PDB file of C-alpha atoms in Angstrom:
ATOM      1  CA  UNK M   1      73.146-119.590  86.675  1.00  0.00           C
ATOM      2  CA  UNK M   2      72.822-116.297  85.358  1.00  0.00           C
ATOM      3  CA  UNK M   3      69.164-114.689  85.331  1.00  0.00           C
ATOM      4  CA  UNK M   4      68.584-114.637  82.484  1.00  0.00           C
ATOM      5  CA  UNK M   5      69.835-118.057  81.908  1.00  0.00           C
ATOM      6  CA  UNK M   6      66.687-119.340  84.560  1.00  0.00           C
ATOM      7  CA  UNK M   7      64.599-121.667  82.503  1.00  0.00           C
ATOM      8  CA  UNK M   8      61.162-119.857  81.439  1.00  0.00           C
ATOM      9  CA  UNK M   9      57.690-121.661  83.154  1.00  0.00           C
ATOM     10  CA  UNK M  10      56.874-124.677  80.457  1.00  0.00           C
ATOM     11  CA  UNK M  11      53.039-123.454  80.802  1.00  0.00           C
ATOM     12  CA  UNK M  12      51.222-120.137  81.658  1.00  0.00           C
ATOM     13  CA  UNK M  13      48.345-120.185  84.928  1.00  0.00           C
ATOM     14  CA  UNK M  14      45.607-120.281  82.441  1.00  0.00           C
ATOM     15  CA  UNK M  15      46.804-123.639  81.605  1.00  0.00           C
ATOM     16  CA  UNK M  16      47.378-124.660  85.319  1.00  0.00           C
ATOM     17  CA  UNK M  17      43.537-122.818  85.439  1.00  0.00           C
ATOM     18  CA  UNK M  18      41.940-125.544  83.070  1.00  0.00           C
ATOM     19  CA  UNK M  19      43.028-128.748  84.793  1.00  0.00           C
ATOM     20  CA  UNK M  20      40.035-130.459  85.815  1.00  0.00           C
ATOM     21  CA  UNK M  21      41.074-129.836  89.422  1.00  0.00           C
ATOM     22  CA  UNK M  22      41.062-126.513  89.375  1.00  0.00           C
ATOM     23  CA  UNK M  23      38.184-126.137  87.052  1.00  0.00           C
ATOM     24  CA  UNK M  24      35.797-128.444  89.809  1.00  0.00           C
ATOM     25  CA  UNK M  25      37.633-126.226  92.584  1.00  0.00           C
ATOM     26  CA  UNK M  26      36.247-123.274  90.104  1.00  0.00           C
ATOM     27  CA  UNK M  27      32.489-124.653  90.456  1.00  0.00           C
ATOM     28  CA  UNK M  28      32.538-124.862  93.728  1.00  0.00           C
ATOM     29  CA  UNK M  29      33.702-121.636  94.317  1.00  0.00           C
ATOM     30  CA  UNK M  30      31.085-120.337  92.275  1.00  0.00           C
ATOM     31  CA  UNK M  31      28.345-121.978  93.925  1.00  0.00           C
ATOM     32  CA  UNK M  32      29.724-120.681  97.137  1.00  0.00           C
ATOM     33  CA  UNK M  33      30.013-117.012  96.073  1.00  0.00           C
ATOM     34  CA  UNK M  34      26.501-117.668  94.544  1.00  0.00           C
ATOM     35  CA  UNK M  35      25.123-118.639  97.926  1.00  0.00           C
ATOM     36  CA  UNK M  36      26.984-115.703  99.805  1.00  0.00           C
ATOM     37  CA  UNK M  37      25.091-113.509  97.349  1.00  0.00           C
ATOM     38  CA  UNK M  38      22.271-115.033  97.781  1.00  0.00           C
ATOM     39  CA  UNK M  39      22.459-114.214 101.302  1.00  0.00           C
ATOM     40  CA  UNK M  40      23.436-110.566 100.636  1.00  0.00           C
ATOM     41  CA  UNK M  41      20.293-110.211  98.685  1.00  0.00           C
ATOM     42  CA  UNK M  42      18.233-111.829 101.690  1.00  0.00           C
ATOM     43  CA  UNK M  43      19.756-109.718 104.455  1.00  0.00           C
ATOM     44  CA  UNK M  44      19.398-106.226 101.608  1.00  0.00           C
ATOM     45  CA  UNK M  45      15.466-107.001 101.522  1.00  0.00           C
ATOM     46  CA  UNK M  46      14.947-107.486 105.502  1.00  0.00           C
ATOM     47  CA  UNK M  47      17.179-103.955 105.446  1.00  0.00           C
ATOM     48  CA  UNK M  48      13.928-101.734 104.187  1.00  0.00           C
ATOM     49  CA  UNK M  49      10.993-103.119 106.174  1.00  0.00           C
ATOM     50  CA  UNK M  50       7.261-100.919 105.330  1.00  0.00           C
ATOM     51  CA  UNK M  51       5.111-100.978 108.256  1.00  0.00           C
ATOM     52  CA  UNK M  52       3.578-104.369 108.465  1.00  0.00           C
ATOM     53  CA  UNK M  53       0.150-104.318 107.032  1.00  0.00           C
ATOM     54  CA  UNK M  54      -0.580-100.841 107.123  1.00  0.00           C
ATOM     55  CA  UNK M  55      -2.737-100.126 104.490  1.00  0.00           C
ATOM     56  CA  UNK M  56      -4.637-103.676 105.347  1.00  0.00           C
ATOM     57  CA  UNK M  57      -5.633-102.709 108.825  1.00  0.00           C
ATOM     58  CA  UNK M  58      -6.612 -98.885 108.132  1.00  0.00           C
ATOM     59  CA  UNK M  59      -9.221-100.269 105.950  1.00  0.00           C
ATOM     60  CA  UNK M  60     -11.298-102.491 108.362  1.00  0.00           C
ATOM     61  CA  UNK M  61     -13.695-100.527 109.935  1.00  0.00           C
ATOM     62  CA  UNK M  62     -13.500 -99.890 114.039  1.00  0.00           C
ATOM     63  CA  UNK M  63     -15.453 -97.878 115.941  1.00  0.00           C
ATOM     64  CA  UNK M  64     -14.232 -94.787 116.593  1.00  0.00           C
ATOM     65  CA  UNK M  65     -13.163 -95.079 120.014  1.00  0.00           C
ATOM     66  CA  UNK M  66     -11.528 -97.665 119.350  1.00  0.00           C
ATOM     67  CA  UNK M  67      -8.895 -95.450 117.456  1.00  0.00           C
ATOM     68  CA  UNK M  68      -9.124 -92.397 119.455  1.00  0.00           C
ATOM     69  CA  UNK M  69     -10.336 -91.006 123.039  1.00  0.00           C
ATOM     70  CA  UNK M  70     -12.710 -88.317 122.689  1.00  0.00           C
ATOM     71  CA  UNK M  71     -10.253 -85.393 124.362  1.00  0.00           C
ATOM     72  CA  UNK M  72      -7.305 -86.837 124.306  1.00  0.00           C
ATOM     73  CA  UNK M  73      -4.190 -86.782 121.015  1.00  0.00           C
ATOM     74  CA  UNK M  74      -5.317 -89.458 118.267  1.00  0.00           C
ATOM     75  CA  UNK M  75      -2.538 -91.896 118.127  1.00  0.00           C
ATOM     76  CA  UNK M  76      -0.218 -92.329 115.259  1.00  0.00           C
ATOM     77  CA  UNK M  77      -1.208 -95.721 114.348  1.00  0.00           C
ATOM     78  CA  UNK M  78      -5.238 -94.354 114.216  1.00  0.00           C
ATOM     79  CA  UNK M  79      -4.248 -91.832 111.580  1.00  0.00           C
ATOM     80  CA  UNK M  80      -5.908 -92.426 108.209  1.00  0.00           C
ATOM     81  CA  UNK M  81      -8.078 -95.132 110.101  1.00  0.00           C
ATOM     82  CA  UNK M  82     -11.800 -96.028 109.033  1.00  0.00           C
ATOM     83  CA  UNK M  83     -13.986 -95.797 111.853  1.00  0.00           C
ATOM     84  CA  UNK M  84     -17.457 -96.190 112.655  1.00  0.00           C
ATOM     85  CA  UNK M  85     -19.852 -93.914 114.465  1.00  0.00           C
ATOM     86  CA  UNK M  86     -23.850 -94.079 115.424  1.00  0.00           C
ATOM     87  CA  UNK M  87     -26.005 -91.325 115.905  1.00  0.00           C
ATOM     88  CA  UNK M  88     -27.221 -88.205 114.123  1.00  0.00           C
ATOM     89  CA  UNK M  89     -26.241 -85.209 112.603  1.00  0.00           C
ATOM     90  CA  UNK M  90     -26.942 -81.858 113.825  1.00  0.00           C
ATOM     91  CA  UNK M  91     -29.140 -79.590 111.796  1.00  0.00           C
ATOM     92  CA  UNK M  92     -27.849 -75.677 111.438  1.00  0.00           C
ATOM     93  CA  UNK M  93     -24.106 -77.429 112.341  1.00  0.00           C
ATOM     94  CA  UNK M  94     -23.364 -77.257 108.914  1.00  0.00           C
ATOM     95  CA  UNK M  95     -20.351 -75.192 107.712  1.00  0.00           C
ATOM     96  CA  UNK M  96     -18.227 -74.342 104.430  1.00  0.00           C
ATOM     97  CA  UNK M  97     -14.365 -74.767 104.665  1.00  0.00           C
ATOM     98  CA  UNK M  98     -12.424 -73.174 102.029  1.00  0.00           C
ATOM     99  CA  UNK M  99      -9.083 -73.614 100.630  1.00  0.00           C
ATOM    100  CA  UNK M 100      -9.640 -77.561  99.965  1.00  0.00           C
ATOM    101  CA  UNK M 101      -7.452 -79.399  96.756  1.00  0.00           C
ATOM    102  CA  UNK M 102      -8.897 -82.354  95.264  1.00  0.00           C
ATOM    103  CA  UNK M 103      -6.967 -84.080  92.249  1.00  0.00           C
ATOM    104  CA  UNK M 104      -5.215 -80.740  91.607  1.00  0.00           C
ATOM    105  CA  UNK M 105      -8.045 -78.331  91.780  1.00  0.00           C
ATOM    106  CA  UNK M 106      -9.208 -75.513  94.734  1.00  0.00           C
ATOM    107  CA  UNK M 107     -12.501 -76.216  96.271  1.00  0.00           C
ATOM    108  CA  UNK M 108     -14.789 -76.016  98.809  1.00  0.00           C
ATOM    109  CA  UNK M 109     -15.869 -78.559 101.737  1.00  0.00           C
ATOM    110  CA  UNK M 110     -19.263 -78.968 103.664  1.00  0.00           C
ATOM    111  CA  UNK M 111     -18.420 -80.225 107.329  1.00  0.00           C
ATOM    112  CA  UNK M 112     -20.940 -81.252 109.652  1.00  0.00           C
ATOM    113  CA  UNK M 113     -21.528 -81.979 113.821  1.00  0.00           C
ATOM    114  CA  UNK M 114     -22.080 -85.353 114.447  1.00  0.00           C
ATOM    115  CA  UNK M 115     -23.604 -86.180 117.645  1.00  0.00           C
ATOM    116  CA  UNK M 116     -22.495 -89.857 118.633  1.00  0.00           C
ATOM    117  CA  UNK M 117     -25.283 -92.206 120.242  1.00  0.00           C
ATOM    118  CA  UNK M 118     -24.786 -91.624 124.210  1.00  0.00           C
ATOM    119  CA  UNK M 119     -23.104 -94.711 126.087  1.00  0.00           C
ATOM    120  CA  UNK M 120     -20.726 -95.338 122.368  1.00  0.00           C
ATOM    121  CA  UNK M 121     -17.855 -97.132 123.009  1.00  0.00           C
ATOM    122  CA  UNK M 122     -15.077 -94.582 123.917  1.00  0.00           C
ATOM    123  CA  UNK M 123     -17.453 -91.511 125.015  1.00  0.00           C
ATOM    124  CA  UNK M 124     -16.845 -91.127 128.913  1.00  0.00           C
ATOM    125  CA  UNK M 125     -19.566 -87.878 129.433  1.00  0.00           C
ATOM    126  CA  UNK M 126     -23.202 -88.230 130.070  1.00  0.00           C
ATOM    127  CA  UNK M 127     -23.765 -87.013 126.456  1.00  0.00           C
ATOM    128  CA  UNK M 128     -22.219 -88.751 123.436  1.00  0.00           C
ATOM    129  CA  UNK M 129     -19.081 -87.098 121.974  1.00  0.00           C
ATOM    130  CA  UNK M 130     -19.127 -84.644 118.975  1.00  0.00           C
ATOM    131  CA  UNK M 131     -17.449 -85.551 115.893  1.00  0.00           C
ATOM    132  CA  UNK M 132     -16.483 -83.407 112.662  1.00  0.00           C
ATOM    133  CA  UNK M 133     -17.209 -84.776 109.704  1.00  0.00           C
ATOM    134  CA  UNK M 134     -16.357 -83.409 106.177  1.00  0.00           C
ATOM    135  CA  UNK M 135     -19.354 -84.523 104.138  1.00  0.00           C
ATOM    136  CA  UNK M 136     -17.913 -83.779 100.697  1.00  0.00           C
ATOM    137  CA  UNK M 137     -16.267 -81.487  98.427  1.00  0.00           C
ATOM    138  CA  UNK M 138     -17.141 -79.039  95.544  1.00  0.00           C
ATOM    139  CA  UNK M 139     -15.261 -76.815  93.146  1.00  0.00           C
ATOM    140  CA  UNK M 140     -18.092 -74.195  93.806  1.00  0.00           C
ATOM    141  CA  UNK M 141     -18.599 -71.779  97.069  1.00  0.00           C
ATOM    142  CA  UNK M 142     -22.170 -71.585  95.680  1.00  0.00           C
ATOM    143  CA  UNK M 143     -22.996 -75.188  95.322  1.00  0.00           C
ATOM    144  CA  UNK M 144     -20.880 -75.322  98.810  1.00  0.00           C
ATOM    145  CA  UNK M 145     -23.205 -72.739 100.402  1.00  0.00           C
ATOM    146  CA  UNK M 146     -26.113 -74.197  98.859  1.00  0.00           C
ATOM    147  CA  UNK M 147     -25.307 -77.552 100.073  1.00  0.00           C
ATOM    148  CA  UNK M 148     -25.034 -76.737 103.712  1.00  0.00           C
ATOM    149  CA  UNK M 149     -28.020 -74.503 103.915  1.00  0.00           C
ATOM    150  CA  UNK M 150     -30.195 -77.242 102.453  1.00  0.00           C
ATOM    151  CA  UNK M 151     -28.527 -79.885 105.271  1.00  0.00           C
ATOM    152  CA  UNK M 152     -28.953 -77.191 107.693  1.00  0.00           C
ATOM    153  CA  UNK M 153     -32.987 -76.467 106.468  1.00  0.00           C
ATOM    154  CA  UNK M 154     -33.578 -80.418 107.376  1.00  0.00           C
ATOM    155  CA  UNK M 155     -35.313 -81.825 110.255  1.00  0.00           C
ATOM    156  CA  UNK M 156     -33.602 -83.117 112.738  1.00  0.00           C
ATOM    157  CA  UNK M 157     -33.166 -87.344 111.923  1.00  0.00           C
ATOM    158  CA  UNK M 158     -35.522 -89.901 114.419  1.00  0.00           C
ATOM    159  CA  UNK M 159     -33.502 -92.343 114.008  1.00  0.00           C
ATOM    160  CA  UNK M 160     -29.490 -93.052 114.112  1.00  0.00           C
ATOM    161  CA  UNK M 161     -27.555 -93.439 111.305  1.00  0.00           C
ATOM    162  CA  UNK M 162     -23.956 -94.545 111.279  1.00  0.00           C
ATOM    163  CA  UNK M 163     -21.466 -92.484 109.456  1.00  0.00           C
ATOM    164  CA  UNK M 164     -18.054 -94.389 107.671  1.00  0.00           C
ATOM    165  CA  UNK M 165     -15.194 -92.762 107.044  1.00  0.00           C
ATOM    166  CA  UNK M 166     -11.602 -92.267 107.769  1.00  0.00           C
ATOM    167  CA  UNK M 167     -10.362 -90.867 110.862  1.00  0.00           C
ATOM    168  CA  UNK M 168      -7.778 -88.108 110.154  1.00  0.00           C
ATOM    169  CA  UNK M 169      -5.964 -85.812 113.088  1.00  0.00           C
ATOM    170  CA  UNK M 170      -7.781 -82.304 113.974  1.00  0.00           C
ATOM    171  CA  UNK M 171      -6.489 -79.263 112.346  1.00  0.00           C
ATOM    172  CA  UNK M 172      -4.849 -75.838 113.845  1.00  0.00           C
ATOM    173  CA  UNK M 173      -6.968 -72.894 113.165  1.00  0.00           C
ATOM    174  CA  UNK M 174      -6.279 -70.505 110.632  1.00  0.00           C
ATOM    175  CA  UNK M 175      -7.510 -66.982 110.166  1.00  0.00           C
ATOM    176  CA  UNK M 176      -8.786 -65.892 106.257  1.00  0.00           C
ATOM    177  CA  UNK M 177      -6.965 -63.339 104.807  1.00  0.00           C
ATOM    178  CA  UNK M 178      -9.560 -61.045 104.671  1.00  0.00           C
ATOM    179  CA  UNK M 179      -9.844 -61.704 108.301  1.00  0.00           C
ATOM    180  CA  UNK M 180     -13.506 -62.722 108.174  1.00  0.00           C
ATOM    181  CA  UNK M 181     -14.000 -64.599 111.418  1.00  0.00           C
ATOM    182  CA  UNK M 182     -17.066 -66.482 109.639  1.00  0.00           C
ATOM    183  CA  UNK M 183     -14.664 -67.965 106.594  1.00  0.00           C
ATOM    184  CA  UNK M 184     -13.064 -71.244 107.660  1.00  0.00           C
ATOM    185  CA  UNK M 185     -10.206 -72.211 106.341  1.00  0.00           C
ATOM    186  CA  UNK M 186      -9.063 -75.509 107.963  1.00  0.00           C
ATOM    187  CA  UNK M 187     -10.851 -78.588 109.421  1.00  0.00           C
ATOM    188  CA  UNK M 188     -10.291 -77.399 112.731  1.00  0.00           C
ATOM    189  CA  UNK M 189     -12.348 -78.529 115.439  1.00  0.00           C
ATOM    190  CA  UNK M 190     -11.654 -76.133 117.957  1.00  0.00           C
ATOM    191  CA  UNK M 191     -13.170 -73.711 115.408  1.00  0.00           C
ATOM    192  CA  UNK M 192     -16.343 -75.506 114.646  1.00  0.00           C
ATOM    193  CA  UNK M 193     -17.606 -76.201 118.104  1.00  0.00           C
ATOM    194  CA  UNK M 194     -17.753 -72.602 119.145  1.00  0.00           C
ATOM    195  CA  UNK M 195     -20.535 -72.209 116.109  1.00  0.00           C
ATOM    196  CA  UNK M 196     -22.037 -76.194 117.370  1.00  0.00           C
ATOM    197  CA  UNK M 197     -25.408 -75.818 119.196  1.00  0.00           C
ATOM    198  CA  UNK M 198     -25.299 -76.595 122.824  1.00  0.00           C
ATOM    199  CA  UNK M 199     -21.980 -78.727 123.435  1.00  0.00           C
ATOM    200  CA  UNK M 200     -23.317 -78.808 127.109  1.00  0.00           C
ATOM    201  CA  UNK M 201     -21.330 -82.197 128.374  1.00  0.00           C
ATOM    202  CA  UNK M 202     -20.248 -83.522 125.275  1.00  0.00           C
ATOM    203  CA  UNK M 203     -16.549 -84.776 124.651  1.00  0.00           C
ATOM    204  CA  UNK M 204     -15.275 -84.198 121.371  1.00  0.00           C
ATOM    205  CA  UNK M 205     -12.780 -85.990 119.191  1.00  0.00           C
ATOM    206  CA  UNK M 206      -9.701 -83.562 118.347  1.00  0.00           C
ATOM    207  CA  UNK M 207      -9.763 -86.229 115.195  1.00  0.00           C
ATOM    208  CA  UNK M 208     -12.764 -85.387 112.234  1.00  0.00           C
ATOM    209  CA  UNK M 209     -13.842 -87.984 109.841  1.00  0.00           C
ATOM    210  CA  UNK M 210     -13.985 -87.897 106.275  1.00  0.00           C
ATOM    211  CA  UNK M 211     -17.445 -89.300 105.038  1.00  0.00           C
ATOM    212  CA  UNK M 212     -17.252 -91.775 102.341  1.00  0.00           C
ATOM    213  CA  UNK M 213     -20.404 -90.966 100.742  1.00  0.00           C
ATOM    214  CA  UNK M 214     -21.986 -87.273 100.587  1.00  0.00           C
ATOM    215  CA  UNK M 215     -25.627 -89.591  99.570  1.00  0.00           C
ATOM    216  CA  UNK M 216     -25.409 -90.816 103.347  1.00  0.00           C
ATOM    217  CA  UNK M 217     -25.963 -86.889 104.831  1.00  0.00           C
ATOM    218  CA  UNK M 218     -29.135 -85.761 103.082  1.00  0.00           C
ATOM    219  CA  UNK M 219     -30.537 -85.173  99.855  1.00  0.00           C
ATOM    220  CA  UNK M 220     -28.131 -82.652  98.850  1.00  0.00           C
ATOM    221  CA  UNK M 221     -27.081 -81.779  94.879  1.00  0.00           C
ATOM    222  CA  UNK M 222     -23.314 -81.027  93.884  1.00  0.00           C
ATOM    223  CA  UNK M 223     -20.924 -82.850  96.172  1.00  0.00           C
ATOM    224  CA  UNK M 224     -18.952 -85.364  95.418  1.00  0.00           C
ATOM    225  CA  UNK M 225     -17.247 -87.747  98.067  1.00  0.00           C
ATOM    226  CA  UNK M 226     -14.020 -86.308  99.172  1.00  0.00           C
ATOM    227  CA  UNK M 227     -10.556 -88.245  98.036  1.00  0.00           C
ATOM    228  CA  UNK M 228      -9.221 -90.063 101.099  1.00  0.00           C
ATOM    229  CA  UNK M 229      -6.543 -92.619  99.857  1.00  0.00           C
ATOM    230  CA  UNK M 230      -5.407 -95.181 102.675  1.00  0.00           C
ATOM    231  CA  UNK M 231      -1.896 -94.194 104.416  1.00  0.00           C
ATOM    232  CA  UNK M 232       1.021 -94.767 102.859  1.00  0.00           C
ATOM    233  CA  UNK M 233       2.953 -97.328 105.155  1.00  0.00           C
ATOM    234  CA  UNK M 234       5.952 -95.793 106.230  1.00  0.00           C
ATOM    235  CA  UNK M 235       9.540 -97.923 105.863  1.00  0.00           C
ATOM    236  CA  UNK M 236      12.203 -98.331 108.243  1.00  0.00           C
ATOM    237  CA  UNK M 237      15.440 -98.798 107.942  1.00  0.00           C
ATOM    238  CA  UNK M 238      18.051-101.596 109.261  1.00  0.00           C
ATOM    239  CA  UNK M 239      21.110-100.557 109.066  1.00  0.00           C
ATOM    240  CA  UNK M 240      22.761-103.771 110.456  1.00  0.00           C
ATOM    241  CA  UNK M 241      21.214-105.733 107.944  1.00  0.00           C
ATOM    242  CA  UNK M 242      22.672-103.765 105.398  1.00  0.00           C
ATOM    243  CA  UNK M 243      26.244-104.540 107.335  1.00  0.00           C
ATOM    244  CA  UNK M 244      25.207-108.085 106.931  1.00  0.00           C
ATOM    245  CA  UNK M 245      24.879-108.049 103.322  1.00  0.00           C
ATOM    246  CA  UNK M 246      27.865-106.062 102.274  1.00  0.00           C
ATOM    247  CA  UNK M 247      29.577-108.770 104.526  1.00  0.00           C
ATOM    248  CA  UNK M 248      28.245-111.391 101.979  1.00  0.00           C
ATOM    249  CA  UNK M 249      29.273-109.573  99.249  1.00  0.00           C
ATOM    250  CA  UNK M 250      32.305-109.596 100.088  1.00  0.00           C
ATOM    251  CA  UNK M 251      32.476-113.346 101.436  1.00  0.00           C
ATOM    252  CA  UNK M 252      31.634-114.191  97.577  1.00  0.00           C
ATOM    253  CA  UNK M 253      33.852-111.916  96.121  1.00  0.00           C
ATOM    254  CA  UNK M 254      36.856-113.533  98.617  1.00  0.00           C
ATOM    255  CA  UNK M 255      35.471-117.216  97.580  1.00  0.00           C
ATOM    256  CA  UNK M 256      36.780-116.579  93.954  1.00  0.00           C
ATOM    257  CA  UNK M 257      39.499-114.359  94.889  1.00  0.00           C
ATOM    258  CA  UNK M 258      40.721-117.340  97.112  1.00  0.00           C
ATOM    259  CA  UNK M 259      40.568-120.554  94.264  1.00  0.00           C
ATOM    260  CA  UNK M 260      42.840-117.535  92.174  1.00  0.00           C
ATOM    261  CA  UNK M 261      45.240-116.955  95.251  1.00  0.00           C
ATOM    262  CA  UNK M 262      45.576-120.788  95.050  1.00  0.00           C
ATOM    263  CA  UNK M 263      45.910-121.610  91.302  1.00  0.00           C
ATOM    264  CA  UNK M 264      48.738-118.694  91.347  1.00  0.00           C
ATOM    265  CA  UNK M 265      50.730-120.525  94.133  1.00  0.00           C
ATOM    266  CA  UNK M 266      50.560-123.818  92.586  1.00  0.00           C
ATOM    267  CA  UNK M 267      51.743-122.333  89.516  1.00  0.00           C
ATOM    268  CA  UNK M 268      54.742-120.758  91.201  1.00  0.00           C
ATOM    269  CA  UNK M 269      55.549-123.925  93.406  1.00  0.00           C
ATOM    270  CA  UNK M 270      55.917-125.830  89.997  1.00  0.00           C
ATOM    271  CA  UNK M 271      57.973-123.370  88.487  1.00  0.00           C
ATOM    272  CA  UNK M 272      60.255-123.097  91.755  1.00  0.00           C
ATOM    273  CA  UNK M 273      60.593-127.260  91.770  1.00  0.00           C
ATOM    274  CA  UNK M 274      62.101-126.349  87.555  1.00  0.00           C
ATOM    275  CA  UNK M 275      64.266-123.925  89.119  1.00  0.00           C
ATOM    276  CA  UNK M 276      65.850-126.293  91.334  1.00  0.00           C
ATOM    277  CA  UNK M 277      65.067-129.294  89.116  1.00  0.00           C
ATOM    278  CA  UNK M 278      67.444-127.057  86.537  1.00  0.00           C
ATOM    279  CA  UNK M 279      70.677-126.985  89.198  1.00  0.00           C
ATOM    280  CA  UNK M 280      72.218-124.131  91.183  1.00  0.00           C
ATOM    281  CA  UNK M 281      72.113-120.851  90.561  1.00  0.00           C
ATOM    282  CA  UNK M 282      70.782-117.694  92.742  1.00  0.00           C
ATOM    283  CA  UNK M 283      67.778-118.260  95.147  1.00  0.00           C
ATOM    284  CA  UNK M 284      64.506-118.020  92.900  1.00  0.00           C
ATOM    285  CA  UNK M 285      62.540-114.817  93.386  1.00  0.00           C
ATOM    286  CA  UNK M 286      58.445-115.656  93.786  1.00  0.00           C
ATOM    287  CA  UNK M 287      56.578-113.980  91.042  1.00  0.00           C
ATOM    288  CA  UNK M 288      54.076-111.181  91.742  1.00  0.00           C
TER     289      UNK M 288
END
């Protein structure tokens, strides 16, 4: 039989597609591609993990050497921490720090010596440690300059107060550009406690502490409490997981691609069987 005497196939694979077998084959490959998916989306979310309760924990209050040893690096998980601390501030301790941005606009902040109560947890000296504390901030130098004489013009406190705030790392020095050795221009401790009174054995936390309310100080005008947002957890990434769920993907895409691959060969078994069915002629070629 000539070839292009073959018999033509007496129905096309759509119609082989819409036999009920293939159509409940059809379901069921659905629901299993749907499932591999599923799994692919499962295995995409576990692939970008944030730091597990970050933001929760930084915002219950510990003492503060709890999250940091007074001399020694803070640790990474104490950064943006709210601490604790008892004891008094220092009268004539106060200082101005320049160069400080809140919500977009150049400012000013007041930063005090706190003298933690001796025997606090953490402290290891016969004294209790010195912490910097930035008190708050204002767009003014004036009302900055004001605001620490007036805290520095108070009497020294009788009793302890306990300061809350968060606990953020120690910065480097940095020289003004006028080269005023009086003008701070950074929160750096190592700067402030060579103008401290008598630091005669006291530790002190590389860390400072950002107050939460300017109120808590003194009775001071023109400072407002000083933006300190909770850390921003940080994310990993697993690659493997993302492995996993481009696996999936392609597990459902290969469930579908499969109940295809099978229609197609029982359509071109049946048309083989008409071939034969039809007599002899050349061996039938499979179609593509």
């Amino acid at each position: 039989m000539a070839p292009d005497e073959r018999p033509k196939p007496d129905r096309t694979i759509v119609r082989v597609m819409v036999r009920p077998r293939w159509i409940a084959m059809l379901l069921l490959a659905i629901a299993i591609a749907g499932a591999f998916a599923w799994l692919g989306h499962w295995q995409l979310e576990r692939a970008v993990v944030p730091a597990a309760d970050t933001a929760e924990v930084s915002e219950i209050a510990r003492p503060i050497g709890q999250a940091q040893t007074p001399g020694k690096p803070m640790y990474d998980t104490s950064i943006g921490q709210t601490v604790t601390a008892e004891g008094r501030y220092v009268p004539g301790d106060f200082s101005v720090i320049t160069e400080r941005v809140q919500d977009g606009r150049a400012g000013y902040w007041v930063a005090a010596h706190f003298e933690q109560k001796a025997g606090s947890e953490g402290t290891t000296g016969p004294e209790g440690a010195a912490i910097a504390v930035a008190v708050g901030w204002t767009e003014s130098e004036e009302v900055a300059k004001d605001a620490a004489a007036q805290l520095n013009a108070q009497p020294a406190a009788s009793d302890d107060v306990t300061v809350t705030g968060r606990l953020i790392p120690g910065q480097a020095p940095e020289t003004a550009e006028d080269g005023d050795p009086n003008v701070l221009n950074t929160m750096a401790v190592s700067a402030l406690i060579n103008r401290w009174q008598d630091m005669t054995g006291h530790d002190v936390y590389g860390g400072y502490v950002i107050a939460g309310d300017p109120a808590e100080v003194g009775q001071v005008d023109g400072l407002e409490a000083i933006d300190a947002p909770p850390p921003v957890p940080e994310t990993t990434v697993n690659w493997l997981n993302i492995f996993y769920a481009v696996e999936w993907v392609v597990f459902a895409g290969f469930a579908v691609f499969l109940w295809y691959r099978l229609v197609r060969d029982t359509w071109e078994r049946e048309y083989e069987e008409k071939l034969l069915a039809s007599g002899p002629g050349p061996e039938p070629v499979r179609v593509d």
